[in-house]
Amino acid sequence: MNNNLLEVRGLTKSFGALLASDDIDLEVREGETHAIIGPNGAGKTTLISQLAGNLLPDRGRVRFAGEDITALSAPARSHRGFARSFQITSIYRDFTALENVMLAVQAHAGSSFRFWGSARAERALQEPARRVLEEVGLGARTGLPGGNLAHGEQRQLEVAMALATRPRLMLLDEPVAGMGAEETQRMVGLISTLKGGKTIILVEHDMDAVFSLADRVSVLVYGRIVATGTPEEIRTNAEVRRAYLGDEVAA
Amino acid sequence: MNSRTRAIVLATGLAVLAAVPPVAGLLNQPFYLDLVRRIMIFAIAALSLNLILGYGGMISFGHAAYLGIGAYAVGVLAHYGIDNGFLQWALAIGASALVALVIGAVSIRTSGVYFIMITLAFTQMLYYLGISVEEFGGDDGMRLAAKSQFGLIDLNDGNAFYYLVLAVLVLFLFLGHRLVNSRFGMVIRAARSNEARTRSIGFSPYPYRLAAFVIAGAMCGLAGALLVNHTAYLTPEFMNWTRSGELMFMVILGGTASIAGPVLGAFALLLVEDALSGWTQHWQLILGPLLVLSVLFFRRGLAGLLFGKNE
Ligand SMILES: Nc1ncnc2c1ncn2[C@@H]1O[C@H](COP(=O)(O)OP(=O)(O)OP(=O)(O)O)[C@@H](O)[C@H]1O
Ligand SMILES: [Mg+2]
């Protein structure tokens, strides 16, 4: 067949009169980092939500590893190998950073219909969770409640929870949004270490991050994909420049 | 407060409870034995409600249904001459679990105010059913033909019954503690805290919530079996919606963030109620504002005051 891990065909979603996804076709190859860029309100998060199973499309199909998963729920997709980080930080604020990640590990480590033993004490959950926290740079903050972490750290925790499910496909929705320069660099570094090993769909406004990480870029404008190509092709694409990149690239 | 001091507070509380029968005996005040036993039974019911309300975020406004089912299981069997306690209590637990399964299966598909209303509506249905069955006394209820028979333990012995209730309370405190810290408990707490995140990491909350709902119902069913033995009278009033409201108050007053909180809430509510009602017949006029104030000022409940922030 082909080496597409994800194939999206004719994906359409409207909110009332607003067409947030307009007949989207998208192919993501196994192992590639595929960036999706576009102006605010273009429908990037809406697309990610439909891929992750948080939102049902009105029309269209999604195939993953050859299987039609259009009707699968978010938890079911998680078990197929999807993981998502949210643009608006979505963590367990009352649980510690470690517990946050342990829950993600737990969801993929056997049955959770266990009513007796202490989950916190399970080494088999703790160890992988600590490793992932170490990996994203939160190794020193494991005992803090998620709500008490700084903004950048919460973004790291987002990614840690996605990583902890050992996904095949990561959907990262603006992972460096609102981060300082140093934190951004660290996150970009982290994503570049994941590159190749995992397939990544990356929504990002930070063009430096996009052009340094992405193998291919798709441009979304008003719910439509107007171009897909290598970063170089996108940079020089006239339509893209007009619709979106314009000033930033010219500058 | 660290876990050691917390353990000391808990042990002291249990020691006080254990001392009630001899002290009441010395003072020749059997009334206190009766009062504390009744409170402990409601504490068990409130504790079970907190598993779904506090930990699971499921605001059930119909938890008194299981008090009623537990009570009817015992009362109806006794009515037909079956007074074996093991059988009666097994039926109380089993029937409550089964009804919770049905109610939960429907209501957990909804959320927010719909969940509250559906759980209330189901309980009202059972309440009217209780009222309409003349065989069991209709809305007057009926005397419990005989207390549950357990061979060695005689529930007609006030002290023995008291210690049995205390033992169930302690057992449920322990079971509840294990449950909320288990894998299962972490999932229902996670689903309450952030459902979208919980789904995204791979948990479908529904079956976990339903199981928690059934467990809470079964536990409360046992409280119902204790309650009907305590009052020696079976009445549909056990399922009155005001009873469900009282249980919710005990939970919120005591604090939802710990297993022991609702027990404190049950004691506070029922002791204040008892004191006020002995003092004036308009006690409800005073109790209402007191409850409002306590909810406003002790956001973490009495347990928050006593135990500090975390479980
Ligand atoms: N649940 C919803 N109901 C109604 N409209 C919605 C909903 N979600 C998104 N929209 C609208 O759909 C459009 C696309 O939103 P979306 O969040 O997908 O954009 P985005 O590309 O992620 O934007 P940003 O770069 O600001 O994150 C916007 O106009 C938004 O207001
Ligand atoms: Mg967005």
Coordinates of C-alpha atoms and ligand atoms in Angstrom, one line a residue:
Chain A
M1 CA 0.0 0.0 0.0
N2 CA 1.6 3.3 1.1
N3 CA 3.4 4.6 4.1
N4 CA 0.6 6.9 5.3
L5 CA -0.1 6.4 8.9
L6 CA -3.0 8.8 8.8
E7 CA -5.4 9.6 6.0
V8 CA -8.1 12.1 6.2
R9 CA -10.7 12.4 3.4
G10 CA -13.3 15.1 3.0
L11 CA -13.4 16.0 6.6
T12 CA -16.1 18.7 7.1
K13 CA -17.4 20.3 10.3
S14 CA -19.5 23.4 10.7
F15 CA -20.5 25.3 13.8
G16 CA -23.8 26.8 12.7
A17 CA -23.0 28.9 9.6
L18 CA -19.3 28.7 10.3
L19 CA -17.4 26.1 8.2
A20 CA -14.5 25.3 10.6
S21 CA -13.3 22.3 8.5
D22 CA -14.0 22.5 4.8
D23 CA -13.5 19.3 2.9
I24 CA -10.1 18.6 4.4
D25 CA -7.8 16.0 2.8
L26 CA -4.7 15.2 4.7
E27 CA -2.0 12.5 4.6
V28 CA 0.5 12.1 7.3
R29 CA 3.3 9.6 6.7
E30 CA 4.6 7.2 9.2
G31 CA 7.5 8.9 11.2
E32 CA 7.1 12.4 9.8
T33 CA 6.5 15.6 11.6
H34 CA 3.7 17.3 9.9
A35 CA 3.1 20.9 10.9
I36 CA -0.3 22.6 10.4
I37 CA -0.2 26.4 10.3
G38 CA -2.7 29.0 9.7
P39 CA -4.1 32.2 11.1
N40 CA -6.2 32.4 14.3
G41 CA -9.6 30.8 13.9
A42 CA -8.5 28.9 10.8
G43 CA -9.8 25.7 12.3
K44 CA -6.6 24.0 13.4
T45 CA -7.8 23.1 16.9
T46 CA -11.1 21.9 15.4
L47 CA -9.1 19.6 13.1
I48 CA -7.0 18.2 15.9
S49 CA -10.1 17.6 18.0
Q50 CA -11.7 15.6 15.2
L51 CA -8.5 13.6 14.7
A52 CA -8.3 12.9 18.4
G53 CA -11.9 11.9 18.6
N54 CA -13.0 14.7 20.9
L55 CA -15.3 16.1 18.2
L56 CA -17.3 14.2 15.6
P57 CA -17.0 15.5 12.0
D58 CA -20.2 16.2 10.0
R59 CA -18.7 14.4 7.0
G60 CA -15.6 12.7 5.9
R61 CA -13.4 9.8 7.0
V62 CA -10.3 9.2 9.0
R63 CA -8.1 6.2 8.5
F64 CA -5.3 5.3 10.8
A65 CA -2.8 2.5 10.1
G66 CA -5.2 1.2 7.4
E67 CA -8.3 1.1 9.7
D68 CA -11.3 3.4 9.4
I69 CA -11.5 5.0 12.8
T70 CA -14.0 7.8 12.0
A71 CA -16.5 6.5 14.5
L72 CA -14.0 5.7 17.3
S73 CA -14.2 7.6 20.6
A74 CA -11.2 9.4 22.1
P75 CA -10.3 6.7 24.6
A76 CA -10.5 4.1 21.8
R77 CA -8.2 6.1 19.6
S78 CA -5.8 6.6 22.6
H79 CA -5.5 2.8 22.7
R80 CA -4.8 2.7 18.9
G81 CA -1.9 5.0 19.6
F82 CA -3.2 8.6 19.5
A83 CA -2.1 11.1 22.0
R84 CA -3.1 14.7 22.2
S85 CA -1.8 17.8 24.0
F86 CA -4.3 20.6 24.3
Q87 CA -3.8 24.2 23.3
I88 CA -5.5 25.4 26.5
T89 CA -3.7 23.5 29.2
S90 CA -5.7 20.5 30.3
I91 CA -4.2 18.8 33.3
Y92 CA -5.3 17.5 36.7
R93 CA -4.7 20.6 38.8
D94 CA -5.1 18.9 42.2
F95 CA -3.0 15.9 41.4
T96 CA 0.8 16.2 41.5
A97 CA 2.8 16.3 38.3
L98 CA 3.8 12.7 39.0
E99 CA 0.2 11.6 39.5
N100 CA -0.8 13.3 36.4
V101 CA 1.6 11.3 34.3
M102 CA 1.0 8.1 36.3
L103 CA -2.6 8.3 35.3
A104 CA -1.6 8.4 31.7
V105 CA 0.7 5.4 32.2
Q106 CA -2.1 3.6 34.1
A107 CA -4.5 4.0 31.2
H108 CA -2.2 1.8 29.1
A109 CA -0.9 -0.6 31.7
G110 CA -3.5 -3.3 32.3
S111 CA -6.9 -3.1 33.9
S112 CA -7.9 -0.2 36.2
F113 CA -10.8 -2.2 37.7
R114 CA -8.5 -2.8 40.7
F115 CA -10.1 -1.6 43.9
W116 CA -7.6 -2.5 46.6
G117 CA -3.9 -1.7 46.1
S118 CA -2.6 1.8 46.2
A119 CA -2.1 3.1 42.7
R120 CA 0.4 5.7 43.9
A121 CA 2.6 3.0 45.3
E122 CA 2.8 1.0 42.1
R123 CA 6.4 1.0 40.9
A124 CA 5.2 -0.1 37.4
L125 CA 3.4 3.2 37.1
Q126 CA 5.8 5.4 38.9
E127 CA 9.0 4.5 37.1
P128 CA 7.8 5.2 33.5
A129 CA 6.1 8.4 34.8
R130 CA 9.3 9.6 36.4
R131 CA 11.2 8.9 33.2
V132 CA 8.9 10.9 31.1
L133 CA 8.9 13.8 33.5
E134 CA 12.7 13.7 33.5
E135 CA 12.5 13.7 29.7
V136 CA 10.4 16.8 29.4
G137 CA 12.4 18.6 32.1
L138 CA 10.1 18.3 35.0
G139 CA 12.2 15.8 37.0
A140 CA 12.6 18.2 39.9
R141 CA 8.9 19.1 40.1
T142 CA 7.3 15.7 40.3
G143 CA 5.7 16.3 43.8
L144 CA 4.0 19.6 43.0
P145 CA 0.3 19.8 42.3
G146 CA -0.3 20.5 38.6
G147 CA -2.1 23.7 39.4
N148 CA 0.9 25.1 41.2
L149 CA 3.3 24.6 38.3
A150 CA 4.4 27.7 36.2
H151 CA 2.7 28.1 32.9
G152 CA 5.6 26.7 30.9
E153 CA 5.9 23.7 33.2
Q154 CA 2.2 23.0 32.7
R155 CA 2.8 23.0 29.0
Q156 CA 5.6 20.5 29.5
L157 CA 3.3 18.4 31.7
E158 CA 0.7 18.4 28.8
V159 CA 3.3 16.9 26.5
A160 CA 4.5 14.5 29.2
M161 CA 1.0 13.1 29.6
A162 CA 0.8 12.6 25.9
L163 CA 4.2 10.9 25.8
A164 CA 3.4 8.6 28.7
T165 CA 0.8 6.7 26.7
R166 CA 3.6 5.7 24.4
P167 CA 1.7 6.9 21.3
R168 CA 2.4 6.2 17.6
L169 CA 0.9 9.6 16.6
M170 CA 1.2 12.7 18.7
L171 CA -1.2 15.6 18.1
L172 CA 0.5 18.7 19.6
D173 CA -1.7 21.8 19.6
E174 CA 0.6 24.8 20.1
P175 CA 3.0 23.2 22.6
V176 CA 5.1 26.3 23.0
A177 CA 2.2 28.8 23.2
G178 CA 2.9 31.4 25.9
M179 CA 6.4 30.0 26.7
G180 CA 9.5 32.1 27.2
A181 CA 12.4 31.8 24.9
E182 CA 14.4 29.4 27.0
E183 CA 11.4 27.1 27.6
T184 CA 10.5 27.3 23.9
Q185 CA 14.0 26.1 23.0
R186 CA 13.8 23.3 25.4
M187 CA 10.4 22.2 24.1
V188 CA 11.6 22.4 20.5
G189 CA 14.6 20.3 21.6
L190 CA 12.4 17.7 23.1
I191 CA 10.2 17.5 20.0
S192 CA 13.2 17.1 17.8
T193 CA 14.4 14.2 19.9
L194 CA 10.9 12.5 19.3
K195 CA 11.1 13.2 15.6
G196 CA 11.4 10.1 13.5
G197 CA 10.6 7.8 16.3
K198 CA 7.0 9.1 16.5
T199 CA 4.7 10.5 13.9
I200 CA 3.8 14.1 15.0
I201 CA 1.1 16.5 13.9
L202 CA 2.2 19.9 15.1
V203 CA 0.0 22.9 15.2
E204 CA 2.1 25.9 15.9
H205 CA 2.2 29.7 15.4
D206 CA 5.9 30.0 16.2
M207 CA 7.4 29.9 12.6
D208 CA 11.0 29.3 13.8
A209 CA 9.7 26.2 15.6
V210 CA 7.7 25.0 12.6
F211 CA 10.4 25.5 10.1
S212 CA 13.0 23.8 12.2
L213 CA 10.9 20.8 13.2
A214 CA 8.6 20.0 10.3
D215 CA 9.2 17.6 7.5
R216 CA 6.1 18.9 5.8
V217 CA 3.8 21.7 6.4
S218 CA 0.1 22.1 5.6
V219 CA -1.5 25.5 5.6
L220 CA -5.1 25.9 6.8
V221 CA -7.1 29.0 6.0
Y222 CA -10.8 29.3 6.7
G223 CA -11.1 25.6 7.3
R224 CA -9.5 24.7 4.0
I225 CA -6.0 23.3 3.4
V226 CA -4.6 25.6 0.8
A227 CA -1.1 24.1 0.4
T228 CA 0.9 21.1 1.6
G229 CA 4.7 20.8 1.1
T230 CA 8.1 20.9 2.5
P231 CA 9.0 23.9 4.6
E232 CA 10.9 25.3 1.6
E233 CA 8.0 24.9 -0.7
I234 CA 5.6 26.5 1.8
R235 CA 8.0 29.4 2.4
T236 CA 8.0 30.2 -1.3
N237 CA 4.4 29.4 -2.2
A238 CA 2.8 32.5 -3.5
E239 CA -0.7 31.6 -2.4
V240 CA 0.5 30.9 1.1
R241 CA 2.4 34.1 1.3
R242 CA -0.7 36.0 0.2
A243 CA -3.1 34.2 2.5
Y244 CA -1.0 33.9 5.6
L245 CA 2.7 34.1 5.8
G246 CA 3.0 37.5 4.0
D247 CA 4.6 39.8 6.3
E248 CA 6.4 37.3 8.5
V249 CA 8.4 35.9 5.7
A250 CA 9.0 39.2 3.9
A251 CA 10.4 40.6 7.1
Chain B
M1 CA -1.4 17.9 59.3
N2 CA 0.6 14.8 58.6
S3 CA -0.7 11.3 58.4
R4 CA 0.4 10.4 61.9
T5 CA -1.6 13.2 63.6
R6 CA -4.5 12.4 61.4
A7 CA -4.3 8.7 62.5
I8 CA -4.3 9.9 66.1
V9 CA -7.4 12.1 65.6
L10 CA -9.1 9.2 63.9
A11 CA -8.2 6.7 66.7
T12 CA -9.4 9.2 69.3
G13 CA -12.7 9.6 67.5
L14 CA -13.2 5.8 67.3
A15 CA -12.2 5.4 71.0
V16 CA -14.9 8.0 72.0
L17 CA -17.4 6.1 69.9
A18 CA -16.4 2.8 71.5
A19 CA -16.8 4.4 74.9
V20 CA -20.4 5.5 74.3
P21 CA -22.2 2.3 75.5
P22 CA -20.4 2.0 78.9
V23 CA -20.7 5.7 79.6
A24 CA -24.3 5.8 78.6
G25 CA -24.9 2.8 80.8
L26 CA -23.1 4.4 83.8
L27 CA -25.1 7.6 83.4
N28 CA -28.2 5.5 82.9
Q29 CA -28.9 7.4 79.7
P30 CA -29.8 4.8 77.0
F31 CA -31.0 7.6 74.8
Y32 CA -27.4 8.5 73.9
L33 CA -26.7 5.0 72.8
D34 CA -29.7 5.3 70.5
L35 CA -28.7 8.7 69.2
V36 CA -25.1 7.8 68.4
R37 CA -26.1 4.5 66.8
R38 CA -28.6 6.4 64.5
I39 CA -25.9 8.9 63.7
M40 CA -23.4 6.2 62.8
I41 CA -25.9 4.6 60.5
F42 CA -26.4 7.9 58.6
A43 CA -22.7 8.4 58.7
I44 CA -22.3 5.1 56.8
A45 CA -24.9 6.3 54.2
A46 CA -23.2 9.7 53.9
L47 CA -19.8 8.0 53.5
S48 CA -21.2 5.9 50.6
L49 CA -22.7 9.0 48.9
N50 CA -19.4 10.8 49.1
L51 CA -17.7 8.1 47.0
I52 CA -19.8 9.2 44.1
L53 CA -20.5 12.8 45.0
G54 CA -17.1 13.9 46.4
Y55 CA -14.7 11.6 44.6
G56 CA -16.8 10.9 41.5
G57 CA -18.4 14.3 41.0
M58 CA -21.8 12.7 40.5
I59 CA -24.3 14.9 42.4
S60 CA -26.8 12.2 43.2
F61 CA -29.9 13.7 44.7
G62 CA -31.5 10.3 45.2
H63 CA -29.2 8.4 47.5
A64 CA -31.9 7.8 50.0
A65 CA -33.3 5.2 47.5
Y66 CA -30.8 2.7 48.7
L67 CA -31.6 3.3 52.4
G68 CA -35.1 2.4 51.4
I69 CA -34.3 -0.6 49.4
G70 CA -32.0 -2.0 52.1
A71 CA -34.7 -1.4 54.7
Y72 CA -37.5 -2.9 52.5
A73 CA -35.3 -6.0 51.8
V74 CA -35.0 -6.6 55.5
G75 CA -38.6 -5.6 56.4
V76 CA -40.3 -7.5 53.6
L77 CA -38.4 -10.7 54.3
A78 CA -39.2 -10.4 58.0
H79 CA -42.8 -9.8 57.1
Y80 CA -42.9 -13.2 55.4
G81 CA -41.2 -14.8 58.3
I82 CA -37.6 -14.9 57.0
D83 CA -35.5 -13.4 59.7
N84 CA -32.1 -14.8 58.9
G85 CA -29.9 -11.8 59.0
F86 CA -27.3 -13.0 56.6
L87 CA -30.0 -13.6 54.0
Q88 CA -31.7 -10.3 54.7
W89 CA -28.5 -8.2 54.5
A90 CA -27.3 -10.0 51.5
L91 CA -30.6 -9.1 49.8
A92 CA -30.3 -5.5 51.1
I93 CA -26.9 -5.2 49.5
G94 CA -27.7 -7.2 46.3
A95 CA -31.0 -5.4 45.6
S96 CA -29.5 -2.0 46.2
A97 CA -26.6 -2.8 43.9
L98 CA -29.0 -4.0 41.2
V99 CA -31.2 -0.9 41.5
A100 CA -28.1 1.3 41.5
L101 CA -27.0 -0.5 38.3
V102 CA -30.3 0.4 36.6
I103 CA -30.5 4.0 37.8
G104 CA -26.8 4.5 37.2
A105 CA -26.9 3.1 33.7
V106 CA -29.5 5.6 32.7
S107 CA -28.5 8.7 34.7
I108 CA -24.7 8.6 34.2
R109 CA -25.3 9.2 30.5
T110 CA -26.4 12.7 31.6
S111 CA -24.5 15.3 33.6
G112 CA -25.0 18.5 35.5
V113 CA -28.5 19.4 36.5
Y114 CA -30.0 16.5 34.4
F115 CA -28.1 14.0 36.5
I116 CA -29.4 15.6 39.7
M117 CA -33.0 15.6 38.4
I118 CA -32.9 12.0 37.1
T119 CA -31.5 10.6 40.3
L120 CA -34.2 12.5 42.2
A121 CA -36.9 11.3 39.9
F122 CA -35.9 7.6 40.2
T123 CA -36.0 7.9 44.0
Q124 CA -39.4 9.6 43.9
M125 CA -40.6 6.7 41.8
L126 CA -39.5 4.2 44.5
Y127 CA -40.9 6.4 47.2
Y128 CA -44.3 6.4 45.6
L129 CA -44.0 2.7 45.0
G130 CA -43.4 2.3 48.8
I131 CA -46.4 4.4 49.5
S132 CA -48.7 2.5 47.2
V133 CA -48.0 -1.0 48.4
E134 CA -50.6 -1.7 51.0
E135 CA -49.3 -5.1 51.8
F136 CA -46.3 -3.4 53.5
G137 CA -48.3 -0.7 55.2
G138 CA -48.5 1.9 52.4
D139 CA -47.5 5.4 53.6
D140 CA -48.0 4.4 57.2
G141 CA -45.3 1.8 56.9
M142 CA -45.3 -1.2 59.2
R143 CA -43.5 -2.5 62.3
L144 CA -40.5 -4.7 61.6
A145 CA -41.8 -8.2 62.5
A146 CA -38.5 -9.1 64.1
K147 CA -34.9 -7.9 64.1
S148 CA -32.4 -9.6 61.8
Q149 CA -31.2 -12.8 63.4
F150 CA -27.5 -13.5 63.4
G151 CA -27.1 -16.3 65.9
L152 CA -24.3 -15.1 68.0
I153 CA -25.0 -11.3 67.7
D154 CA -28.4 -10.3 69.1
L155 CA -29.6 -7.0 67.7
N156 CA -32.1 -6.7 70.5
D157 CA -29.1 -6.2 72.8
G158 CA -28.6 -2.5 72.4
N159 CA -24.9 -2.6 73.1
A160 CA -24.2 -5.5 70.7
F161 CA -26.2 -3.8 67.9
Y162 CA -24.3 -0.5 68.7
Y163 CA -20.9 -2.2 68.3
L164 CA -22.0 -4.0 65.1
V165 CA -22.9 -0.6 63.6
L166 CA -19.5 0.8 64.8
A167 CA -17.7 -2.1 63.2
V168 CA -19.5 -1.6 59.9
L169 CA -18.6 2.1 60.0
V170 CA -14.9 1.3 60.7
L171 CA -14.9 -1.3 58.0
F172 CA -16.4 1.1 55.5
L173 CA -13.9 3.9 56.4
F174 CA -11.2 1.4 55.7
L175 CA -12.7 0.1 52.4
G176 CA -13.4 3.6 51.3
H177 CA -9.8 4.7 51.9
R178 CA -8.5 1.7 49.9
L179 CA -11.0 2.3 47.2
V180 CA -10.3 6.0 46.5
N181 CA -6.5 5.4 46.4
S182 CA -6.7 2.4 44.2
R183 CA -6.3 2.5 40.4
F184 CA -10.1 2.5 40.2
G185 CA -10.4 5.4 42.6
M186 CA -7.8 7.4 40.7
V187 CA -9.8 7.0 37.5
I188 CA -13.1 8.2 39.0
R189 CA -11.3 11.2 40.6
A190 CA -9.5 12.0 37.4
A191 CA -12.7 11.9 35.4
R192 CA -14.3 14.3 37.9
S193 CA -11.3 16.6 37.8
N194 CA -10.9 16.8 34.0
E195 CA -13.1 14.6 31.8
A196 CA -11.6 15.6 28.4
R197 CA -8.1 14.9 29.6
T198 CA -9.2 11.6 31.1
R199 CA -10.7 10.5 27.8
S200 CA -7.7 11.6 25.9
I201 CA -5.3 9.5 27.9
G202 CA -7.4 6.5 27.2
F203 CA -10.1 6.1 29.9
S204 CA -13.7 5.9 29.1
P205 CA -15.2 7.2 32.3
Y206 CA -18.7 5.6 32.0
P207 CA -18.0 2.1 33.2
Y208 CA -15.9 3.4 36.1
R209 CA -18.6 5.8 37.2
L210 CA -21.2 3.1 36.9
A211 CA -19.2 0.8 39.0
A212 CA -18.7 3.5 41.7
F213 CA -22.4 4.2 41.6
V214 CA -23.2 0.5 42.2
I215 CA -20.7 0.2 45.0
A216 CA -22.0 3.3 46.7
G217 CA -25.6 2.0 46.3
A218 CA -24.7 -1.3 47.8
M219 CA -22.9 0.3 50.8
C220 CA -25.9 2.5 51.4
G221 CA -28.2 -0.5 51.1
L222 CA -26.4 -2.0 54.1
A223 CA -27.0 1.3 56.0
G224 CA -30.7 0.8 55.2
A225 CA -30.7 -2.7 56.6
L226 CA -29.1 -1.3 59.8
L227 CA -31.6 1.6 59.9
V228 CA -34.7 -0.5 59.8
N229 CA -33.3 -2.7 62.6
H230 CA -32.6 0.5 64.5
T231 CA -36.0 2.0 64.1
A232 CA -37.7 -1.4 64.2
Y233 CA -40.1 0.2 61.8
L234 CA -40.3 0.2 58.0
T235 CA -41.5 3.3 56.2
P236 CA -41.3 4.8 52.8
E237 CA -40.1 8.0 54.5
F238 CA -36.6 6.5 54.4
M239 CA -36.7 7.3 50.7
N240 CA -38.2 10.8 51.0
W241 CA -36.3 13.3 49.0
T242 CA -35.6 15.3 52.1
R243 CA -33.6 12.4 53.3
S244 CA -31.5 12.4 50.2
G245 CA -31.0 16.1 50.8
E246 CA -29.8 15.5 54.4
L247 CA -27.3 13.0 53.2
M248 CA -25.9 15.5 50.7
F249 CA -25.7 18.1 53.5
M250 CA -23.8 15.7 55.7
V251 CA -21.3 15.1 52.9
I252 CA -20.9 18.8 52.0
L253 CA -20.8 20.0 55.6
G254 CA -18.3 17.3 56.6
G255 CA -16.1 17.8 53.5
T256 CA -16.0 15.9 50.2
A257 CA -12.2 15.6 50.0
S258 CA -11.8 12.9 52.6
I259 CA -13.3 9.6 53.5
A260 CA -14.0 10.6 57.1
G261 CA -15.5 14.0 56.3
P262 CA -19.1 12.8 55.8
V263 CA -18.9 11.0 59.1
L264 CA -18.1 14.3 60.8
G265 CA -20.9 15.9 58.8
A266 CA -23.4 13.3 60.0
F267 CA -22.4 13.9 63.6
A268 CA -22.5 17.7 63.3
L269 CA -25.8 17.8 61.5
L270 CA -27.7 15.3 63.6
L271 CA -26.2 16.4 66.9
V272 CA -27.1 20.1 66.2
E273 CA -30.5 19.0 65.0
D274 CA -31.0 17.0 68.2
A275 CA -29.8 19.9 70.5
L276 CA -31.9 22.5 68.7
S277 CA -35.1 20.4 68.6
G278 CA -34.8 19.8 72.4
W279 CA -34.6 23.6 72.9
T280 CA -37.2 24.9 70.6
Q281 CA -39.8 23.5 68.2
H282 CA -38.8 26.1 65.6
W283 CA -35.3 24.5 65.4
Q284 CA -35.5 24.2 61.6
L285 CA -35.5 28.0 61.4
I286 CA -32.2 28.0 63.1
L287 CA -30.7 25.0 61.4
G288 CA -31.2 26.4 57.9
P289 CA -29.1 29.5 58.3
L290 CA -26.5 27.5 60.2
L291 CA -26.1 25.2 57.3
V292 CA -25.8 28.0 54.8
L293 CA -23.2 29.7 57.0
S294 CA -21.2 26.5 57.4
V295 CA -21.2 25.8 53.7
L296 CA -20.1 29.4 53.0
F297 CA -17.3 29.5 55.5
F298 CA -15.9 26.0 55.6
R299 CA -15.4 25.5 52.0
R300 CA -13.5 22.3 52.7
G301 CA -16.0 21.2 55.3
L302 CA -15.4 20.2 58.9
A303 CA -12.7 17.7 57.7
G304 CA -10.9 20.5 56.1
L305 CA -10.8 22.3 59.5
L306 CA -9.7 19.2 61.4
F307 CA -7.5 17.4 59.0
G308 CA -6.0 20.2 56.9
K309 CA -6.0 20.3 53.2
N310 CA -5.4 16.8 51.8
E311 CA -6.8 13.4 52.5
Ligands
LIG1 N1 -17.4 24.5 19.9 C1 -17.5 25.5 19.0 N2 -18.6 26.1 18.7 C2 -18.7 27.2 17.9 N3 -17.7 27.7 17.2 C3 -16.5 27.1 17.4 C4 -16.3 26.0 18.3 N4 -15.0 25.7 18.3 C5 -14.4 26.5 17.5 N5 -15.3 27.4 16.9 C6 -15.0 28.4 15.9 O1 -14.4 27.7 14.8 C7 -13.4 28.5 14.3 C8 -12.1 27.6 14.3 O2 -11.7 27.5 15.6 P1 -10.3 26.8 16.0 O3 -10.2 26.9 17.5 O4 -10.3 25.5 15.4 O5 -9.2 27.7 15.4 P2 -7.7 27.6 15.5 O6 -7.1 27.6 14.1 O7 -7.2 26.6 16.4 O8 -7.3 29.1 16.1 P3 -6.2 29.5 17.1 O9 -5.0 29.7 16.3 O10 -6.7 30.8 17.6 O11 -6.0 28.5 18.1 C9 -13.3 29.7 15.1 O12 -14.0 30.7 14.4 C10 -14.0 29.4 16.3 O13 -14.6 30.5 16.9
MG2 MG -6.3 26.5 18.2

